[in-house]
Coordinates of C-alpha atoms and ligand atoms in Angstrom, one line a residue:
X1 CA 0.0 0.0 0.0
X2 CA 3.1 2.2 0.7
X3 CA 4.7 1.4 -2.3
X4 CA 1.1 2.6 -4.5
X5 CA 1.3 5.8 -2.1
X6 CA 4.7 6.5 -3.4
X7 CA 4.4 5.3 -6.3
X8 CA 1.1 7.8 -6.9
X9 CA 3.1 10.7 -5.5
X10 CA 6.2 9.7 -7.6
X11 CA 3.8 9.7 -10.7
X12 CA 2.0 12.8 -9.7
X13 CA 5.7 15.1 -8.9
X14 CA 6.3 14.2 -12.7
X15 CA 3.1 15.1 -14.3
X16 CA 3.7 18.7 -12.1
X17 CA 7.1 19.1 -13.6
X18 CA 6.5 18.0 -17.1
X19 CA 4.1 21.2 -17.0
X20 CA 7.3 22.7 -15.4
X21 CA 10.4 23.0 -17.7
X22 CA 12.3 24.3 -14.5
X23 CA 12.8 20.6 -13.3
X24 CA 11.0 17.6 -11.2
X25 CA 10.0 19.2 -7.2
X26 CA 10.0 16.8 -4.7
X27 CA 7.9 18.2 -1.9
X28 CA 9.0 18.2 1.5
X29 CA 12.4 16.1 0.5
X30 CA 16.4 16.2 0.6
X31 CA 17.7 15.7 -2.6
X32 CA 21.6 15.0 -2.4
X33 CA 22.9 15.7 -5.7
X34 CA 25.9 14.2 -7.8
X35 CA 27.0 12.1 -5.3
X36 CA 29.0 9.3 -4.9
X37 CA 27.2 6.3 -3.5
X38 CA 28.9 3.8 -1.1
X39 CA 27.1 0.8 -1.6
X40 CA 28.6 -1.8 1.1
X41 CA 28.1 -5.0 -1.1
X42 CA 28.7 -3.3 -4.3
X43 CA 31.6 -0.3 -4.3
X44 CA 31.5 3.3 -5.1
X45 CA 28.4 4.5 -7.6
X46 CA 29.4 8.1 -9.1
X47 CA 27.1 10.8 -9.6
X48 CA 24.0 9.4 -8.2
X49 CA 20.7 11.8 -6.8
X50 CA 19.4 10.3 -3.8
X51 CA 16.3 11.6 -2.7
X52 CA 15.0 11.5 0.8
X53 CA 11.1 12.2 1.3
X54 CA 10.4 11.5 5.0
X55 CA 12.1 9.2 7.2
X56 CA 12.9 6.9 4.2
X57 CA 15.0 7.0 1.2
X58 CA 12.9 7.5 -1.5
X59 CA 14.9 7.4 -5.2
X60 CA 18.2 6.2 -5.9
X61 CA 19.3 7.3 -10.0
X62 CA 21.7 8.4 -11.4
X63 CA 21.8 12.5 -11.8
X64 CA 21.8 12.7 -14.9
X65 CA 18.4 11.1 -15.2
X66 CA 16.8 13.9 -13.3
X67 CA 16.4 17.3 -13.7
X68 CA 15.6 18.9 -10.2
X69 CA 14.0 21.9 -10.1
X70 CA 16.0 25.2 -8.2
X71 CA 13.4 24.6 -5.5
X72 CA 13.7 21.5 -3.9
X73 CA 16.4 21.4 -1.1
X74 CA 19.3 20.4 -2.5
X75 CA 22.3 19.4 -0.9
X76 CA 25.5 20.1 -3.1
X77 CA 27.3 16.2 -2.8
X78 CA 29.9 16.6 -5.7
X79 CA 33.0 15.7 -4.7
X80 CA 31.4 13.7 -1.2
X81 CA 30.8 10.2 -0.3
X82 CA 27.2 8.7 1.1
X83 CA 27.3 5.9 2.5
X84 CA 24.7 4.4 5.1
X85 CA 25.0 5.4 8.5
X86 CA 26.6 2.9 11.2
X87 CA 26.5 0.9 13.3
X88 CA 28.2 -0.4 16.7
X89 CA 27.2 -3.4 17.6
X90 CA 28.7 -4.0 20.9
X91 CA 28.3 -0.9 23.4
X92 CA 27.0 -0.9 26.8
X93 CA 24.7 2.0 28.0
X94 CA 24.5 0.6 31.8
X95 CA 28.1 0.6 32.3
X96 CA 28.7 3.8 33.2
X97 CA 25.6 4.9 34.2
X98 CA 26.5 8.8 34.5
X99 CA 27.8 8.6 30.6
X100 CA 24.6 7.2 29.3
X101 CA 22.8 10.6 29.1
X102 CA 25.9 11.9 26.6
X103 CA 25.7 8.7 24.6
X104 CA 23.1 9.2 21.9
X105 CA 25.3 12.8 21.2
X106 CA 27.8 11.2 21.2
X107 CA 26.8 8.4 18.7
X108 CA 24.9 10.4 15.9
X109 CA 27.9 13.2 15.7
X110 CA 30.4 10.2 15.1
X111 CA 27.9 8.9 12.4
X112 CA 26.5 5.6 14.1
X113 CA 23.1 5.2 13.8
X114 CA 22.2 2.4 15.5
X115 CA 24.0 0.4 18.3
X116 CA 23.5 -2.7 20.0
X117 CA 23.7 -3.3 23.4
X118 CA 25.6 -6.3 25.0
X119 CA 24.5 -6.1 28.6
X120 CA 23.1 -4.3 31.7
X121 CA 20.2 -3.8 33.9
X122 CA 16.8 -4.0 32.0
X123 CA 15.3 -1.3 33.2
X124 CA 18.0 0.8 32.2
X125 CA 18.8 -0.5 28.9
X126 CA 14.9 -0.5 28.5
X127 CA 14.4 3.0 29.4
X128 CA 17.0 4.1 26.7
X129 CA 15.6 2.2 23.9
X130 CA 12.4 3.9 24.9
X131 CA 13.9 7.3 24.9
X132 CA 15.4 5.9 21.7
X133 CA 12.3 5.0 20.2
X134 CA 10.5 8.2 21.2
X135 CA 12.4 10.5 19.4
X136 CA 13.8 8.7 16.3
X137 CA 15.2 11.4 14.8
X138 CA 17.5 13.0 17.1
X139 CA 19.0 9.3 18.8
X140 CA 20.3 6.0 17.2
X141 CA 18.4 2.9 17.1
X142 CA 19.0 0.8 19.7
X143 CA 18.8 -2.6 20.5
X144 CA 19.3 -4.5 23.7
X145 CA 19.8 -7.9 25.1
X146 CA 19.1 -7.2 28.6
X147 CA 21.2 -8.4 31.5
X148 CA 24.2 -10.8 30.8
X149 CA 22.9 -13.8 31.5
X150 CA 25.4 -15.9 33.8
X151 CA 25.8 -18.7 36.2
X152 CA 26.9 -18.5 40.4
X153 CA 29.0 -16.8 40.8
X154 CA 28.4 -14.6 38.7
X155 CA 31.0 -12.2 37.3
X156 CA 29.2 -8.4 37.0
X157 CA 27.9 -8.6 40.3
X158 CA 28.3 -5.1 40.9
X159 CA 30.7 -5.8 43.9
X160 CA 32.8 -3.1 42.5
X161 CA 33.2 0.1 40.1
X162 CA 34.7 -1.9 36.9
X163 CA 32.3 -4.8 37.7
X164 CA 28.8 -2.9 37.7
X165 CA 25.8 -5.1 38.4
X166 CA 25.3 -5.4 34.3
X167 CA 24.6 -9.2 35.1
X168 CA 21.7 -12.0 37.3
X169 CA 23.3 -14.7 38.3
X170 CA 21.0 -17.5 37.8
X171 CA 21.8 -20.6 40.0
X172 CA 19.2 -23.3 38.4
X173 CA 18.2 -24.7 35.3
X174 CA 14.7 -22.9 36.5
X175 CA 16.2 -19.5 37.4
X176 CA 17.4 -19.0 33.9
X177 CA 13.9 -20.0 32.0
X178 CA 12.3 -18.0 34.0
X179 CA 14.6 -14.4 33.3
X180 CA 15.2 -15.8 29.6
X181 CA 10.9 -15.8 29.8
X182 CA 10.5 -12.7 31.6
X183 CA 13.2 -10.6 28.9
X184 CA 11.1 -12.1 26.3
X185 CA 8.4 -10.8 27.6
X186 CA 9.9 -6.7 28.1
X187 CA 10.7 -6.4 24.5
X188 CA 15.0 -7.5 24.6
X189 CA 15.8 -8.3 21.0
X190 CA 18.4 -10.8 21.7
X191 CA 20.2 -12.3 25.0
X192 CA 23.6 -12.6 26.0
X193 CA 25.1 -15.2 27.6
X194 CA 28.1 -15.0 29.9
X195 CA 31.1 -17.1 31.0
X196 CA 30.5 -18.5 34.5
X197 CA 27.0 -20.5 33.1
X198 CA 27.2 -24.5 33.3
X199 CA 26.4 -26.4 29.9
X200 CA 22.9 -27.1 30.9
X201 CA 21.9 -23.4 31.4
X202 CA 23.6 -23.1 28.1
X203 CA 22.3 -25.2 25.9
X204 CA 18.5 -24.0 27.7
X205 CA 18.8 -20.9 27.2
X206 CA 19.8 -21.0 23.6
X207 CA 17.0 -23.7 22.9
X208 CA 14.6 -21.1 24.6
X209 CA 15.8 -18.3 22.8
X210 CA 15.6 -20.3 19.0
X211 CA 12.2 -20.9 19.8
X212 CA 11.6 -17.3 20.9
X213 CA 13.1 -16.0 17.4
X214 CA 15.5 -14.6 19.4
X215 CA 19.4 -14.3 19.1
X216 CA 21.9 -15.9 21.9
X217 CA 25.4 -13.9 21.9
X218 CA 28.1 -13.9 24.2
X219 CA 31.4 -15.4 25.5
X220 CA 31.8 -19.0 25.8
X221 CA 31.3 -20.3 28.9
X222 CA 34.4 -21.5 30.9
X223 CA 32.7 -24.9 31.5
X224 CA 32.2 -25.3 27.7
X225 CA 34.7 -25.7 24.7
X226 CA 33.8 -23.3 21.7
X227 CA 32.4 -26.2 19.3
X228 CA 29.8 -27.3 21.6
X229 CA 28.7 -23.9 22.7
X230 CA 28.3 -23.3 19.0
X231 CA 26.7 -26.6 18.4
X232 CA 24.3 -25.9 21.2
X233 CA 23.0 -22.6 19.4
X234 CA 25.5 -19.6 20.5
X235 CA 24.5 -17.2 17.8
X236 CA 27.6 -15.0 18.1
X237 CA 30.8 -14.5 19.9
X238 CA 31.9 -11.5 21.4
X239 CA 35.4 -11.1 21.7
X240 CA 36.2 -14.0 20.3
X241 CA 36.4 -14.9 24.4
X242 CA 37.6 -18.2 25.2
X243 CA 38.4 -19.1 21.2
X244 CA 42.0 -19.4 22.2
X245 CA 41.3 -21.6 25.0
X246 CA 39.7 -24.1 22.4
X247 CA 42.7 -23.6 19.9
X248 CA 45.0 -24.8 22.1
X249 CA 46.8 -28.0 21.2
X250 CA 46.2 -29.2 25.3
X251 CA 42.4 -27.6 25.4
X252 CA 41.0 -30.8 26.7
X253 CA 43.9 -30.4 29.3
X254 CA 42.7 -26.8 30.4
X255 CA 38.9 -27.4 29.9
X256 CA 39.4 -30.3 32.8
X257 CA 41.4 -27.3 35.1
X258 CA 38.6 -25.0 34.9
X259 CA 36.0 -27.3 35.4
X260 CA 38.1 -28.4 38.3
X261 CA 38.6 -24.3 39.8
X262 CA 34.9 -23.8 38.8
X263 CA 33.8 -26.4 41.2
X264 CA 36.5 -25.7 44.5
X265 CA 36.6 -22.0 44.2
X266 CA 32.6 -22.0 43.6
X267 CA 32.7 -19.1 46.7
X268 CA 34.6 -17.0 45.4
X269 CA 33.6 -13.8 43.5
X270 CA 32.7 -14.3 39.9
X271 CA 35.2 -11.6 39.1
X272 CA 37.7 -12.7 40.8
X273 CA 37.3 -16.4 39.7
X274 CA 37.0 -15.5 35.6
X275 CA 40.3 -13.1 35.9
X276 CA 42.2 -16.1 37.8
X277 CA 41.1 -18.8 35.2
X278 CA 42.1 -16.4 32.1
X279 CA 45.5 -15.3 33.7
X280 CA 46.1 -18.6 34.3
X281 CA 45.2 -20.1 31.1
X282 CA 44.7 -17.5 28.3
X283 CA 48.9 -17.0 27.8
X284 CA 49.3 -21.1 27.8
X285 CA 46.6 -21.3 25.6
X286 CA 47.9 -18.6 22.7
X287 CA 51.4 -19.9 23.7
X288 CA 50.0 -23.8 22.3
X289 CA 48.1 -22.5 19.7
X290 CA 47.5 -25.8 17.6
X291 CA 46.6 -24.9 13.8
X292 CA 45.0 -27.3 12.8
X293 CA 42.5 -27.5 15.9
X294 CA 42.0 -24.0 14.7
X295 CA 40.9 -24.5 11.3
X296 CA 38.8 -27.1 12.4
X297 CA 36.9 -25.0 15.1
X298 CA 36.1 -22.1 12.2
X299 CA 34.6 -24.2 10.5
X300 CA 32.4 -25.5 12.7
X301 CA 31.8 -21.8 13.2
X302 CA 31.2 -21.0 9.7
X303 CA 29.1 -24.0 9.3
X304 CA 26.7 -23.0 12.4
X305 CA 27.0 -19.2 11.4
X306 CA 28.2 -18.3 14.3
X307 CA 28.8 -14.5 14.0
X308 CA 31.8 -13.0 15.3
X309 CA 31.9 -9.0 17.3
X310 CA 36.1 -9.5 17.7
X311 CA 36.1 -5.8 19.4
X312 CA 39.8 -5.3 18.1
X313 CA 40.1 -2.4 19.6
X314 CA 39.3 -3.1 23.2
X315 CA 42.2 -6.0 22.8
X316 CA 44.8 -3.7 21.4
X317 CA 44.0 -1.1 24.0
X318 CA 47.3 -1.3 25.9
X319 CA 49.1 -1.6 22.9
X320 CA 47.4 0.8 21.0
X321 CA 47.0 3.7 23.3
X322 CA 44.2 5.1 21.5
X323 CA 43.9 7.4 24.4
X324 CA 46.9 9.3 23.9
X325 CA 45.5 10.4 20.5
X326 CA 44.3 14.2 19.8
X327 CA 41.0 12.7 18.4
X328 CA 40.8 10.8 21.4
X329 CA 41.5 13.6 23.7
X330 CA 39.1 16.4 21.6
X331 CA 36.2 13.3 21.8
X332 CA 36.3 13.5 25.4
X333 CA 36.0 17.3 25.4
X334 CA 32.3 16.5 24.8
X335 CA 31.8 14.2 28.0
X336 CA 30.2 16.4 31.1
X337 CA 33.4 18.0 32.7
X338 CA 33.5 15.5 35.6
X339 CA 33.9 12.4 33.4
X340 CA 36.2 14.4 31.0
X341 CA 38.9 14.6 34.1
X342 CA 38.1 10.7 35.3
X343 CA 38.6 9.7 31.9
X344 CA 42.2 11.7 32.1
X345 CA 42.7 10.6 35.0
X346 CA 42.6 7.1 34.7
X347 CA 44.5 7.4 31.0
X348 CA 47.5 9.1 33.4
X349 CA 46.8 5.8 35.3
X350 CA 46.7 3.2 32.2
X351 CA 49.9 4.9 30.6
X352 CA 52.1 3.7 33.4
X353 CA 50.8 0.2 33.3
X354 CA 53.6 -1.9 31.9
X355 CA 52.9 -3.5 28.0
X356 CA 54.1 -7.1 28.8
X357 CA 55.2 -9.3 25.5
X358 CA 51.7 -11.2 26.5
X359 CA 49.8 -8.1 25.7
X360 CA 51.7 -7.7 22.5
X361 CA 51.2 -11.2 21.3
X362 CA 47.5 -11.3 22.1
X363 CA 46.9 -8.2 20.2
X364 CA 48.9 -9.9 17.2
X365 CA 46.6 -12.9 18.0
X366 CA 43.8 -11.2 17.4
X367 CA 44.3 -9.5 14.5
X368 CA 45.5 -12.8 12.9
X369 CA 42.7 -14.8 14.3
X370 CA 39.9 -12.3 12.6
X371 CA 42.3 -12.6 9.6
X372 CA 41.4 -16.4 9.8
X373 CA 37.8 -16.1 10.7
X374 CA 37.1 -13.5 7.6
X375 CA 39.3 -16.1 5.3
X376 CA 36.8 -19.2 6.6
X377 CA 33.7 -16.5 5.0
X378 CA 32.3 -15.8 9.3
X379 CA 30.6 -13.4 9.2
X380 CA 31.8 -10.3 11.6
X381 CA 30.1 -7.4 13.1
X382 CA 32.2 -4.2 14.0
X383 CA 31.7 -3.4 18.0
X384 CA 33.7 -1.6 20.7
X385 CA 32.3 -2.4 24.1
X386 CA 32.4 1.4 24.4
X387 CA 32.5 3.4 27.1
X388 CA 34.9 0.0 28.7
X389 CA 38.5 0.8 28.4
X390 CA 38.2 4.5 27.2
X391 CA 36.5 3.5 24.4
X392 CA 34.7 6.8 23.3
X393 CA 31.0 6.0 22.1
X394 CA 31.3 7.2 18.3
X395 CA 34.6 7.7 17.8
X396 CA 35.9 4.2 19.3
X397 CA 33.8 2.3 16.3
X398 CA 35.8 4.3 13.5
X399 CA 39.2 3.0 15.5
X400 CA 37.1 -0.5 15.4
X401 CA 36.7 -0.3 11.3
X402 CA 40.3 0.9 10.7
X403 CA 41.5 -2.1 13.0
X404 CA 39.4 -4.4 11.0
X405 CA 41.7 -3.5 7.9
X406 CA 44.7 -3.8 9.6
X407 CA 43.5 -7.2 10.5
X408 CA 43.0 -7.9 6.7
X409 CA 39.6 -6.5 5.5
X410 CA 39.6 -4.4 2.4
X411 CA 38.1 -0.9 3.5
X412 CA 34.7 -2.0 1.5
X413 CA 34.4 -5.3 3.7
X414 CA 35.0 -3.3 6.9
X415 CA 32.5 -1.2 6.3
X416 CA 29.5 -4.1 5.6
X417 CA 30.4 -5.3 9.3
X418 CA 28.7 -2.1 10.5
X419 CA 26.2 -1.5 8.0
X420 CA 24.7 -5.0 6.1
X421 CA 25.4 -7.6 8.3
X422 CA 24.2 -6.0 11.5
X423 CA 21.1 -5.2 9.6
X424 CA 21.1 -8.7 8.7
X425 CA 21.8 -10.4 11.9
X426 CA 18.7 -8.3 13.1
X427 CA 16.8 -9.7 9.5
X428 CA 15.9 -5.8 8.7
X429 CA 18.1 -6.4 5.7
X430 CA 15.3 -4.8 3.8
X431 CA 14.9 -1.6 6.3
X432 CA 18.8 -1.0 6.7
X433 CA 22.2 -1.2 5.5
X434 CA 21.9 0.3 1.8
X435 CA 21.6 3.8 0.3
X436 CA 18.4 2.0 -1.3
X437 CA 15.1 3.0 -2.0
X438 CA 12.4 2.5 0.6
X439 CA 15.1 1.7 3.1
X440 CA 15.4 4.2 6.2
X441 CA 16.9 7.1 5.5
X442 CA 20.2 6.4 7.7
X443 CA 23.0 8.0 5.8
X444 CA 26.4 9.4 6.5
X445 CA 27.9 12.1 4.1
X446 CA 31.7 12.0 3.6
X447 CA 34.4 14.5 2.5
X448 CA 36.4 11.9 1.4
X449 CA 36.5 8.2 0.3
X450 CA 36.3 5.4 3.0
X451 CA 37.2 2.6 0.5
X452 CA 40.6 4.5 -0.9
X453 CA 40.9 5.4 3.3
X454 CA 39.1 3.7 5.7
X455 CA 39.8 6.5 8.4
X456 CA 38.0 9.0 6.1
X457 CA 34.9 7.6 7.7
X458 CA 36.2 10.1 10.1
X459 CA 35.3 12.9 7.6
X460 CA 31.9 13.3 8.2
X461 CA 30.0 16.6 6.6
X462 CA 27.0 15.7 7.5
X463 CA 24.6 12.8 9.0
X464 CA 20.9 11.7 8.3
X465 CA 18.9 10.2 10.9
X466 CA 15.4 8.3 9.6
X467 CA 15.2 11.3 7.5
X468 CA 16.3 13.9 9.7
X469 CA 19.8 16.1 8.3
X470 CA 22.3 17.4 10.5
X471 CA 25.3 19.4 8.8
X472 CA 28.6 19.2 10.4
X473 CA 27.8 22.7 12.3
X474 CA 24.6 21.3 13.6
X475 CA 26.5 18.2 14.4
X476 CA 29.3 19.7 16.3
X477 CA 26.5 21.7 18.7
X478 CA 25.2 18.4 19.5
X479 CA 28.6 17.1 20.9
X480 CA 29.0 19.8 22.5
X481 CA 25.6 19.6 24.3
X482 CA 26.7 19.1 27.5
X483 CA 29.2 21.4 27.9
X484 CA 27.8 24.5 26.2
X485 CA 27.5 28.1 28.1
X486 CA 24.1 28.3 28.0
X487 CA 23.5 24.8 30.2
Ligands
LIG501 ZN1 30.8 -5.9 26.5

């Protein structure tokens, strides 16, 4: 019925203009003109019109094709890039609770449009995809899985200020139908599952969840090898966390020493119990990395589509020091002034912390394993984990997409893993992802080309949200929200 509408309107615009030899007026629209289009699956398109009627993209052709009339809006694109607008798929509005209200700034003037969220208190994450939802213009799309869903003890238990309580710890097979029933029921749009749950409340909560219709991501649980977590219906992995563990050429070895620590330290604290079990056996692990065990887990992965969120970024950290950047340091300009000097603060803090050869190797380990992954055709979604480990929300995913192609991803492939395949792994693939016609208009404009640069997804002129333009000027006001004179 839509379509007709459009189609009527489309119909009626060129009857109007044929009587008109100044050119086709598209009422109420943005008409970007002589642009080049970044199609994610395709490659750069030259001098294409996009028009944008609404809060959806409404023609796609090539300019020359169309003869706009003087008084439509346009919007000058020669010379710029459009691409659609993107996303980060692993961020965490809950984890510092204070940040949250800066994060939806913070998100649209970096250019990401919609976000997914990988964990923290319902009500919270609820109430911001509710904000989110009731003012779809001016805030990304958001989608959440709820709490992390995880066993006794469990390891976000909010015991202190880097383990907020983002998690329930669910000590029965009846504990965790009834929360993976009760997030069904408020709206979550996927679940996470975390690291300290046995195989049983695994492999429930995934069967619940494929009946649902519903997504299970998360990190493999310590109890469980990365095959048979897949096998039992893990959807996506974040972090890659625990792949090495099953890569290792003694991984039946360390899967029987965790089982053994999860069951005599039981009392301990969740935290304390997951850092103790990876400093004991993530080194050993990379350290025995066995090849052929390797190639044989990816492709058990590829096989179940399990989807993998590597968060490069948050594992080069150390080694990276995005945070002594000047984009780094200007992006935190925009926090409110009292998380603007904890952030410095604890970068001071972080710079002194010694890079050990581990921390080297694992970030090489990394970027070779995604290398692998991508090579076996799994399919990847960019994410940060932002606002963890300094991670600005925004800029952080751009450090994400740039780390993608260090890791081996052409500039073009980098960018699908925050535009298609999250639209995919949602199934909005129709809605979102493309500059496409009757897709929402979420669109980033670019002064220069991501795919010769992937860092000039930095240079952002200007950003549409579900129809709604913001030019860089208006863009730049909006980061600076919460610090500007008149607040
Ligand atoms: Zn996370």
């Amino acid at each position: 019925m839509k379509t007709l509408f459009r189609l009527q309107n489309f119909l009626l615009v060129l009857l109007i203009s044929a009587c008109q030899p100044s050119g086709v007026v598209f009422p109420d629209a943005i008409c970007i003109e002589n642009v080049s289009v970044i199609q994610p699956e395709e490659g750069l398109i030259e001098n294409q019109t996009v028009i944008v009627q609404g809060e959806k993209i409404f023609k796609v052709v090539p300019s020359a094709d169309l003869n706009l009339s003087p008084e439509n809006q346009i919007i000058d694109g020669k010379g710029k890039y459009l691409m659609p607008g993107l996303w980060d798929a692993h961020v965490h509005f809950a984890y510092m609770e204070e940040l949250a209200p800066s994060m939806f700034d913070l998100f649209l003037g970096y250019g990401i449009t919609s976000v997914r969220d990988t964990g923290g208190r319902i009500d919270f994450v609820k109430m911001w995809k509710d904000k989110a939802l009731a003012n779809p213009n001016d805030a990304p799309r958001v989608m959440i899985a709820g709490p992390l869903l995880d066993g006794i003890p469990n390891v976000y238990d909010g015991s202190t200020p880097q383990r907020p309580p983002l998690s329930v710890g669910l000590p029965t097979l009846e504990a965790a139908a009834k929360k993976v029933n009760e997030l069904d029921s408020l709206g979550v749009d996927l679940l996470k599952a975390y690291e300290m749950l046995t195989p049983e409340q695994f492999a429930l909560i995934a069967k619940m969840a494929k009946e649902k219709g519903l997504k299970v991501t998360g990190h493999v649980p310590l109890s469980m090898d990365v095959i048979s977590a897949s096998n039992a219906g893990l959807s996506s992995m974040e972090h890659m966390r625990n792949l090495e563990l099953s890569c290792a050429s003694n991984a039946d070895e360390l899967l029987q020493q965790r089982l053994e620590l999860l069951k005599t330290e039981k009392d301990s604290a969740g935290g304390i119990l997951r850092s103790k079990i990876h400093e004991l056996q993530r080194e050993t692990a990379v350290k025995n990395y066995d090849e052929i065990k390797a190639k044989e887990i990816l492709a058990v992965l590829a096989n179940n589509q399990t989807w993998q969120i590597p968060t490069l970024a948050l594992s080069a950290f150390l080694t990276n020091r995005h945070f002594e950047h000047p984009e780094w340091r200007e992006s935190i300009t925009f926090f409110p002034e009292v998380i603007e000097q904890e952030w410095e603060k604890a970068a001071v803090s972080i710079q002194k912390m010694p890079i050990t050869p581990f921390r080297i190797q694992y970030a090489e380990w990394s970027l070779k394993m995604v290398k692998k992954i991508h090579e076996t055709k799994i399919e990847i979604m960019a994410g940060t984990d932002c606002p963890i480990a300094l991670l600005t929300p925004g800029l952080s995913l751009h450090e994400e997409l740039a780390m993608l192609v260090q890791a081996g991803l052409t500039p073009l492939e980098a960018i699908k893993t925050a535009t298609v395949n999250p639209a995919k792994y949602f199934n909005l693939q129709h809605e979102l992802g493309l500059v496409q016609e009757g897709m929402w208009a979420d669109l980033i404009l670019l002064d220069a080309n991501p795919i010769e640069n992937i860092a000039n997804t930095k240079s952002i002129n200007a950003v549409v949200k579900n129809g709604k333009y913001f030019n860089k000027r208006q863009l730049n006001k909006i980061l600076k929200r919460d610090r500007s004179p008149e607040k």
